[in-house]
Amino acid sequence: MKILVATEKPFAPVAIRQIREVIEAAGFSIELLENYRKQEELAGAVSDADALIVRSDMVTSAVLDAAKQLKIVVRAGAGYDNLDLKACSEHNVIAMNTPGQNSNAVAELVFELVLFQIRGGFTGKTGTELRGKTIGLHAFGNVGKYVADIAKGFGMDIYAYDPFVSERVMKNNNAKQCMNVEELYRKCQYVSIHMPLNERTVKSVGYDLLRQMPPNACLINTARKEVIDEEGLLKAFEERSDISYLADVAPDCKAIFAEKYKGRYIFTEKKMGAQTEESNINAGVAAARQIVDYFKTGNQKYRLNK
Ligand code: 3PG
């Protein structure tokens, strides 16, 4: 049984060691394809694999066509917008993710971005503090809960909006429920986005929400760049000089930011929310275990496709 770990953005070596241990202890073999640049390389490497572990790597119909032996693909991470689930089903491939495993790393990145921004990039410029400020969590899943936890430590006033999460769960995690998304953006100086990318969320944050935010508003996006309506974002930036945008990774319109909005944004070079040794270990080992478990016992707990 061959398990291919294909990562255009590799796991830390310490994570690979642990992933290898899980796979080899089960009597399976592991092959690595790291830092590859072309989809054809993935298609070539997966041709005789029985299982595939990926991160944000695109698993398309073309990749699945080439994967003649593939039974299961596991996205080592939460967001699975890179997996073509319909094509997986058509190719009789089970698709899974590893929810929650890298959430803390993403939540910490939120504050790493915010602190750097509000202390003026550590240049000696007078900054501001977080204690007593409002933070809104746009979606309250695994990452949102970790952000709330950290925000509590900073003494922030925490709000959340998530149509799929009850007020009780929010309250248990120190967040006050907003009844609609407008209320969240109206109330909170800081809004941190934690929703998945899908047809309902694509371009769902734009001018109408941003214009309602309080003075010195700061939007933090460690989800997907596509959830932002970039035209609306630019319009809000044009109208208000007090808004900042901190994102993991840069929007398509980053050249306009570089030209016009210096000091009001931070964009990571490459998506790095989950780029810690700990989250690489958590997500990578979970993916390996889920594959082993599936082959040994048939467990399909984290299956995403029908
Ligand atoms: C996720 O959805 O789990 C994160 O965005 C991590 O993505 P990555 O594995 O490409 O870093």
Tab-separated table of N, CA, C and O in Angstrom, residues 82-166:
chain	number	residue	atom	x	y	z
A	82	ASN	N	-9.818	23.045	-2.124
A	82	ASN	CA	-8.856	22.558	-3.129
A	82	ASN	C	-9.181	21.140	-3.615
A	82	ASN	O	-8.523	20.639	-4.524
A	83	LEU	N	-10.154	20.496	-2.996
A	83	LEU	CA	-10.529	19.145	-3.431
A	83	LEU	C	-11.783	19.229	-4.295
A	83	LEU	O	-12.777	19.823	-3.876
A	84	ASP	N	-11.744	18.622	-5.460
A	84	ASP	CA	-12.952	18.527	-6.280
A	84	ASP	C	-13.732	17.302	-5.776
A	84	ASP	O	-13.466	16.160	-6.170
A	85	LEU	N	-14.677	17.569	-4.877
A	85	LEU	CA	-15.375	16.461	-4.210
A	85	LEU	C	-16.220	15.644	-5.179
A	85	LEU	O	-16.317	14.421	-5.066
A	86	LYS	N	-16.815	16.353	-6.143
A	86	LYS	CA	-17.658	15.649	-7.127
A	86	LYS	C	-16.778	14.677	-7.919
A	86	LYS	O	-17.130	13.501	-8.093
A	87	ALA	N	-15.620	15.187	-8.359
A	87	ALA	CA	-14.707	14.326	-9.133
A	87	ALA	C	-14.203	13.171	-8.265
A	87	ALA	O	-14.052	12.049	-8.751
A	88	CYS	N	-13.965	13.416	-6.979
A	88	CYS	CA	-13.542	12.325	-6.079
A	88	CYS	C	-14.605	11.228	-6.080
A	88	CYS	O	-14.285	10.047	-6.231
A	89	SER	N	-15.864	11.629	-5.927
A	89	SER	CA	-16.947	10.630	-5.913
A	89	SER	C	-17.014	9.896	-7.246
A	89	SER	O	-17.167	8.667	-7.273
A	90	GLU	N	-16.899	10.635	-8.335
A	90	GLU	CA	-16.957	9.996	-9.663
A	90	GLU	C	-15.819	8.994	-9.859
A	90	GLU	O	-15.955	8.044	-10.613
A	91	HIS	N	-14.708	9.240	-9.178
A	91	HIS	CA	-13.560	8.333	-9.300
A	91	HIS	C	-13.514	7.308	-8.155
A	91	HIS	O	-12.511	6.622	-7.971
A	92	ASN	N	-14.618	7.241	-7.398
A	92	ASN	CA	-14.685	6.320	-6.243
A	92	ASN	C	-13.545	6.538	-5.246
A	92	ASN	O	-12.970	5.582	-4.719
A	93	VAL	N	-13.216	7.796	-5.031
A	93	VAL	CA	-12.165	8.134	-4.071
A	93	VAL	C	-12.829	8.818	-2.874
A	93	VAL	O	-13.604	9.762	-3.030
A	94	ILE	N	-12.515	8.322	-1.694
A	94	ILE	CA	-13.034	8.945	-0.473
A	94	ILE	C	-12.194	10.178	-0.172
A	94	ILE	O	-10.967	10.136	-0.247
A	95	ALA	N	-12.865	11.290	0.148
A	95	ALA	CA	-12.144	12.523	0.495
A	95	ALA	C	-12.414	12.858	1.958
A	95	ALA	O	-13.548	12.763	2.428
A	96	MET	N	-11.358	13.210	2.665
A	96	MET	CA	-11.496	13.593	4.084
A	96	MET	C	-10.669	14.848	4.357
A	96	MET	O	-9.767	15.175	3.584
A	97	ASN	N	-10.964	15.512	5.473
A	97	ASN	CA	-10.078	16.569	5.984
A	97	ASN	C	-9.730	16.236	7.436
A	97	ASN	O	-10.130	15.170	7.939
A	98	THR	N	-8.993	17.095	8.082
A	98	THR	CA	-8.616	16.853	9.486
A	98	THR	C	-9.005	18.093	10.309
A	98	THR	O	-8.139	18.856	10.744
A	99	PRO	N	-10.303	18.312	10.493
A	99	PRO	CA	-10.745	19.553	11.132
A	99	PRO	C	-10.160	19.766	12.531
A	99	PRO	O	-9.984	18.814	13.286
A	100	GLY	N	-9.837	21.013	12.805
A	100	GLY	CA	-9.378	21.385	14.156
A	100	GLY	C	-7.889	21.241	14.392
A	100	GLY	O	-7.348	21.828	15.323
A	101	GLN	N	-7.208	20.492	13.543
A	101	GLN	CA	-5.813	20.145	13.849
A	101	GLN	C	-4.852	21.334	13.730
A	101	GLN	O	-3.810	21.342	14.368
A	102	ASN	N	-5.179	22.290	12.865
A	102	ASN	CA	-4.248	23.421	12.751
A	102	ASN	C	-4.872	24.746	13.214
A	102	ASN	O	-4.342	25.820	12.945
A	103	SER	N	-5.979	24.643	13.938
A	103	SER	CA	-6.737	25.846	14.312
A	103	SER	C	-5.959	26.796	15.218
A	103	SER	O	-6.042	28.016	15.068
A	104	ASN	N	-5.228	26.245	16.164
A	104	ASN	CA	-4.523	27.144	17.085
A	104	ASN	C	-3.468	27.980	16.355
A	104	ASN	O	-3.295	29.158	16.646
A	105	ALA	N	-2.790	27.349	15.402
A	105	ALA	CA	-1.761	28.085	14.641
A	105	ALA	C	-2.390	29.265	13.899
A	105	ALA	O	-1.831	30.370	13.871
A	106	VAL	N	-3.553	29.046	13.320
A	106	VAL	CA	-4.230	30.118	12.577
A	106	VAL	C	-4.665	31.224	13.543
A	106	VAL	O	-4.484	32.417	13.271
A	107	ALA	N	-5.193	30.803	14.691
A	107	ALA	CA	-5.648	31.788	15.684
A	107	ALA	C	-4.476	32.636	16.193
A	107	ALA	O	-4.599	33.852	16.367
A	108	GLU	N	-3.335	31.996	16.412
A	108	GLU	CA	-2.172	32.772	16.868
A	108	GLU	C	-1.732	33.764	15.796
A	108	GLU	O	-1.337	34.898	16.100
A	109	LEU	N	-1.819	33.342	14.527
A	109	LEU	CA	-1.413	34.249	13.448
A	109	LEU	C	-2.280	35.519	13.436
A	109	LEU	O	-1.794	36.612	13.154
A	110	VAL	N	-3.556	35.365	13.772
A	110	VAL	CA	-4.446	36.544	13.834
A	110	VAL	C	-3.816	37.612	14.727
A	110	VAL	O	-3.687	38.783	14.352
A	111	PHE	N	-3.377	37.180	15.908
A	111	PHE	CA	-2.839	38.167	16.853
A	111	PHE	C	-1.430	38.607	16.494
A	111	PHE	O	-1.034	39.735	16.793
A	112	GLU	N	-0.690	37.722	15.851
A	112	GLU	CA	0.638	38.129	15.397
A	112	GLU	C	0.503	39.282	14.387
A	112	GLU	O	1.231	40.282	14.449
A	113	LEU	N	-0.453	39.158	13.491
A	113	LEU	CA	-0.680	40.218	12.501
A	113	LEU	C	-1.173	41.498	13.183
A	113	LEU	O	-0.684	42.600	12.917
A	114	VAL	N	-2.153	41.326	14.063
A	114	VAL	CA	-2.756	42.497	14.718
A	114	VAL	C	-1.716	43.247	15.556
A	114	VAL	O	-1.599	44.473	15.474
A	115	LEU	N	-0.952	42.526	16.338
A	115	LEU	CA	0.003	43.196	17.230
A	115	LEU	C	1.070	43.942	16.441
A	115	LEU	O	1.447	45.067	16.782
A	116	PHE	N	1.534	43.322	15.382
A	116	PHE	CA	2.541	43.988	14.538
A	116	PHE	C	1.960	45.283	13.966
A	116	PHE	O	2.607	46.336	13.976
A	117	GLN	N	0.695	45.197	13.525
A	117	GLN	CA	0.053	46.364	12.912
A	117	GLN	C	-0.174	47.479	13.929
A	117	GLN	O	0.176	48.637	13.681
A	118	ILE	N	-0.736	47.137	15.086
A	118	ILE	CA	-1.119	48.222	16.006
A	118	ILE	C	0.064	48.777	16.797
A	118	ILE	O	-0.061	49.786	17.466
A	119	ARG	N	1.221	48.134	16.708
A	119	ARG	CA	2.441	48.702	17.300
A	119	ARG	C	3.337	49.292	16.209
A	119	ARG	O	4.545	49.407	16.383
A	120	GLY	N	2.696	49.638	15.100
A	120	GLY	CA	3.405	50.368	14.049
A	120	GLY	C	4.576	49.612	13.455
A	120	GLY	O	5.572	50.221	13.057
A	121	GLY	N	4.446	48.282	13.413
A	121	GLY	CA	5.516	47.494	12.794
A	121	GLY	C	6.794	47.478	13.617
A	121	GLY	O	7.874	47.246	13.086
A	122	PHE	N	6.660	47.754	14.927
A	122	PHE	CA	7.814	47.742	15.858
A	122	PHE	C	8.903	48.731	15.430
A	122	PHE	O	10.102	48.441	15.512
A	123	THR	N	8.444	49.879	14.966
A	123	THR	CA	9.418	50.874	14.507
A	123	THR	C	9.709	51.927	15.567
A	123	THR	O	10.526	52.824	15.357
A	124	GLY	N	8.974	51.842	16.686
A	124	GLY	CA	9.152	52.870	17.707
A	124	GLY	C	8.020	53.886	17.689
A	124	GLY	O	7.882	54.691	18.611
A	125	LYS	N	7.180	53.802	16.678
A	125	LYS	CA	6.007	54.675	16.556
A	125	LYS	C	5.003	54.347	17.672
A	125	LYS	O	4.877	53.183	18.057
A	126	THR	N	4.293	55.350	18.192
A	126	THR	CA	3.292	55.086	19.229
A	126	THR	C	2.171	54.237	18.655
A	126	THR	O	1.633	54.545	17.589
A	127	GLY	N	1.806	53.185	19.398
A	127	GLY	CA	0.765	52.291	18.914
A	127	GLY	C	-0.487	52.347	19.751
A	127	GLY	O	-0.737	53.339	20.447
A	128	THR	N	-1.293	51.294	19.678
A	128	THR	CA	-2.512	51.192	20.487
A	128	THR	C	-2.534	49.811	21.135
A	128	THR	O	-1.723	48.957	20.805
A	129	GLU	N	-3.512	49.623	22.065
A	129	GLU	CA	-3.594	48.357	22.804
A	129	GLU	C	-4.900	47.638	22.486
A	129	GLU	O	-5.829	48.240	21.941
A	130	LEU	N	-4.975	46.381	22.890
A	130	LEU	CA	-6.170	45.579	22.606
A	130	LEU	C	-7.167	45.542	23.768
A	130	LEU	O	-8.356	45.332	23.551
A	131	ARG	N	-6.679	45.736	25.001
A	131	ARG	CA	-7.563	45.643	26.170
A	131	ARG	C	-8.760	46.579	26.018
A	131	ARG	O	-8.614	47.745	25.686
A	132	GLY	N	-9.957	46.010	26.234
A	132	GLY	CA	-11.186	46.803	26.180
A	132	GLY	C	-11.709	47.054	24.771
A	132	GLY	O	-12.792	47.623	24.605
A	133	LYS	N	-10.991	46.628	23.757
A	133	LYS	CA	-11.454	46.840	22.374
A	133	LYS	C	-12.396	45.699	21.965
A	133	LYS	O	-12.344	44.610	22.527
A	134	THR	N	-13.215	45.960	20.957
A	134	THR	CA	-14.165	44.948	20.494
A	134	THR	C	-13.564	44.107	19.371
A	134	THR	O	-12.922	44.626	18.461
A	135	ILE	N	-13.790	42.798	19.445
A	135	ILE	CA	-13.393	41.915	18.349
A	135	ILE	C	-14.597	41.054	17.954
A	135	ILE	O	-15.304	40.529	18.816
A	136	GLY	N	-14.815	40.943	16.667
A	136	GLY	CA	-15.933	40.153	16.149
A	136	GLY	C	-15.408	38.963	15.373
A	136	GLY	O	-14.494	39.105	14.566
A	137	LEU	N	-15.974	37.804	15.640
A	137	LEU	CA	-15.535	36.600	14.933
A	137	LEU	C	-16.586	36.244	13.899
A	137	LEU	O	-17.722	35.901	14.247
A	138	HIS	N	-16.190	36.380	12.661
A	138	HIS	CA	-17.120	36.086	11.569
A	138	HIS	C	-16.974	34.606	11.259
A	138	HIS	O	-16.102	34.201	10.514
A	139	ALA	N	-17.834	33.831	11.877
A	139	ALA	CA	-17.870	32.362	11.932
A	139	ALA	C	-17.159	31.893	13.195
A	139	ALA	O	-16.115	32.427	13.586
A	140	PHE	N	-17.796	30.911	13.827
A	140	PHE	CA	-17.327	30.496	15.150
A	140	PHE	C	-17.097	28.987	15.200
A	140	PHE	O	-17.671	28.260	16.005
A	141	GLY	N	-16.232	28.519	14.310
A	141	GLY	CA	-15.834	27.104	14.330
A	141	GLY	C	-14.596	26.942	15.177
A	141	GLY	O	-14.367	27.687	16.134
A	142	ASN	N	-13.770	25.961	14.794
A	142	ASN	CA	-12.578	25.655	15.601
A	142	ASN	C	-11.646	26.855	15.750
A	142	ASN	O	-11.184	27.162	16.841
A	143	VAL	N	-11.372	27.542	14.636
A	143	VAL	CA	-10.428	28.669	14.707
A	143	VAL	C	-11.050	29.814	15.509
A	143	VAL	O	-10.398	30.406	16.375
A	144	GLY	N	-12.298	30.112	15.225
A	144	GLY	CA	-12.983	31.198	15.929
A	144	GLY	C	-12.919	31.019	17.443
A	144	GLY	O	-12.688	31.977	18.190
A	145	LYS	N	-13.079	29.787	17.883
A	145	LYS	CA	-13.050	29.529	19.333
A	145	LYS	C	-11.655	29.792	19.917
A	145	LYS	O	-11.521	30.357	20.998
A	146	TYR	N	-10.626	29.368	19.186
A	146	TYR	CA	-9.258	29.653	19.670
A	146	TYR	C	-8.994	31.164	19.698
A	146	TYR	O	-8.337	31.677	20.597
A	147	VAL	N	-9.503	31.876	18.690
A	147	VAL	CA	-9.297	33.336	18.661
A	147	VAL	C	-9.987	33.962	19.875
A	147	VAL	O	-9.422	34.839	20.540
A	148	ALA	N	-11.199	33.479	20.179
A	148	ALA	CA	-11.931	34.012	21.341
A	148	ALA	C	-11.120	33.782	22.623
A	148	ALA	O	-11.029	34.653	23.494
A	149	ASP	N	-10.536	32.616	22.712
A	149	ASP	CA	-9.745	32.257	23.886
A	149	ASP	C	-8.565	33.229	24.080
A	149	ASP	O	-8.312	33.718	25.188
A	150	ILE	N	-7.880	33.504	22.981
A	150	ILE	CA	-6.725	34.412	23.064
A	150	ILE	C	-7.209	35.842	23.333
A	150	ILE	O	-6.623	36.573	24.144
A	151	ALA	N	-8.302	36.225	22.667
A	151	ALA	CA	-8.842	37.579	22.834
A	151	ALA	C	-9.229	37.835	24.283
A	151	ALA	O	-9.076	38.939	24.809
A	152	LYS	N	-9.715	36.790	24.946
A	152	LYS	CA	-10.085	36.922	26.365
A	152	LYS	C	-8.832	37.287	27.180
A	152	LYS	O	-8.875	38.156	28.058
A	153	GLY	N	-7.740	36.639	26.866
A	153	GLY	CA	-6.482	36.940	27.559
A	153	GLY	C	-6.056	38.386	27.376
A	153	GLY	O	-5.442	38.976	28.268
A	154	PHE	N	-6.396	38.946	26.232
A	154	PHE	CA	-6.058	40.352	25.967
A	154	PHE	C	-7.081	41.313	26.579
A	154	PHE	O	-6.936	42.524	26.453
A	155	GLY	N	-8.136	40.755	27.199
A	155	GLY	CA	-9.150	41.606	27.812
A	155	GLY	C	-10.048	42.277	26.789
A	155	GLY	O	-10.548	43.391	27.016
A	156	MET	N	-10.270	41.607	25.674
A	156	MET	CA	-11.117	42.203	24.626
A	156	MET	C	-12.585	41.858	24.864
A	156	MET	O	-12.914	40.892	25.569
A	157	ASP	N	-13.455	42.632	24.255
A	157	ASP	CA	-14.892	42.417	24.316
A	157	ASP	C	-15.245	41.619	23.057
A	157	ASP	O	-15.089	42.121	21.938
A	158	ILE	N	-15.714	40.374	23.235
A	158	ILE	CA	-15.770	39.429	22.113
A	158	ILE	C	-17.204	39.191	21.625
A	158	ILE	O	-18.095	38.857	22.420
A	159	TYR	N	-17.383	39.311	20.329
A	159	TYR	CA	-18.675	39.041	19.680
A	159	TYR	C	-18.469	37.983	18.603
A	159	TYR	O	-17.348	37.800	18.109
A	160	ALA	N	-19.559	37.304	18.237
A	160	ALA	CA	-19.445	36.310	17.167
A	160	ALA	C	-20.733	36.263	16.367
A	160	ALA	O	-21.834	36.481	16.905
A	161	TYR	N	-20.577	35.987	15.088
A	161	TYR	CA	-21.733	35.710	14.243
A	161	TYR	C	-21.474	34.401	13.518
A	161	TYR	O	-20.429	34.240	12.850
A	162	ASP	N	-22.399	33.466	13.648
A	162	ASP	CA	-22.311	32.201	12.926
A	162	ASP	C	-23.704	31.579	12.918
A	162	ASP	O	-24.214	31.184	13.977
A	163	PRO	N	-24.331	31.502	11.745
A	163	PRO	CA	-25.701	30.977	11.699
A	163	PRO	C	-25.803	29.509	12.094
A	163	PRO	O	-26.902	29.005	12.343
A	164	PHE	N	-24.670	28.804	12.170
A	164	PHE	CA	-24.703	27.370	12.480
A	164	PHE	C	-24.285	27.055	13.920
A	164	PHE	O	-24.170	25.895	14.293
A	165	VAL	N	-24.036	28.086	14.711
A	165	VAL	CA	-23.555	27.852	16.082
A	165	VAL	C	-24.501	28.539	17.072
A	165	VAL	O	-24.920	29.678	16.859
A	166	SER	N	-24.837	27.821	18.150
A	166	SER	CA	-25.820	28.354	19.099
A	166	SER	C	-25.221	29.416	20.019
A	166	SER	O	-24.000	29.468	20.235
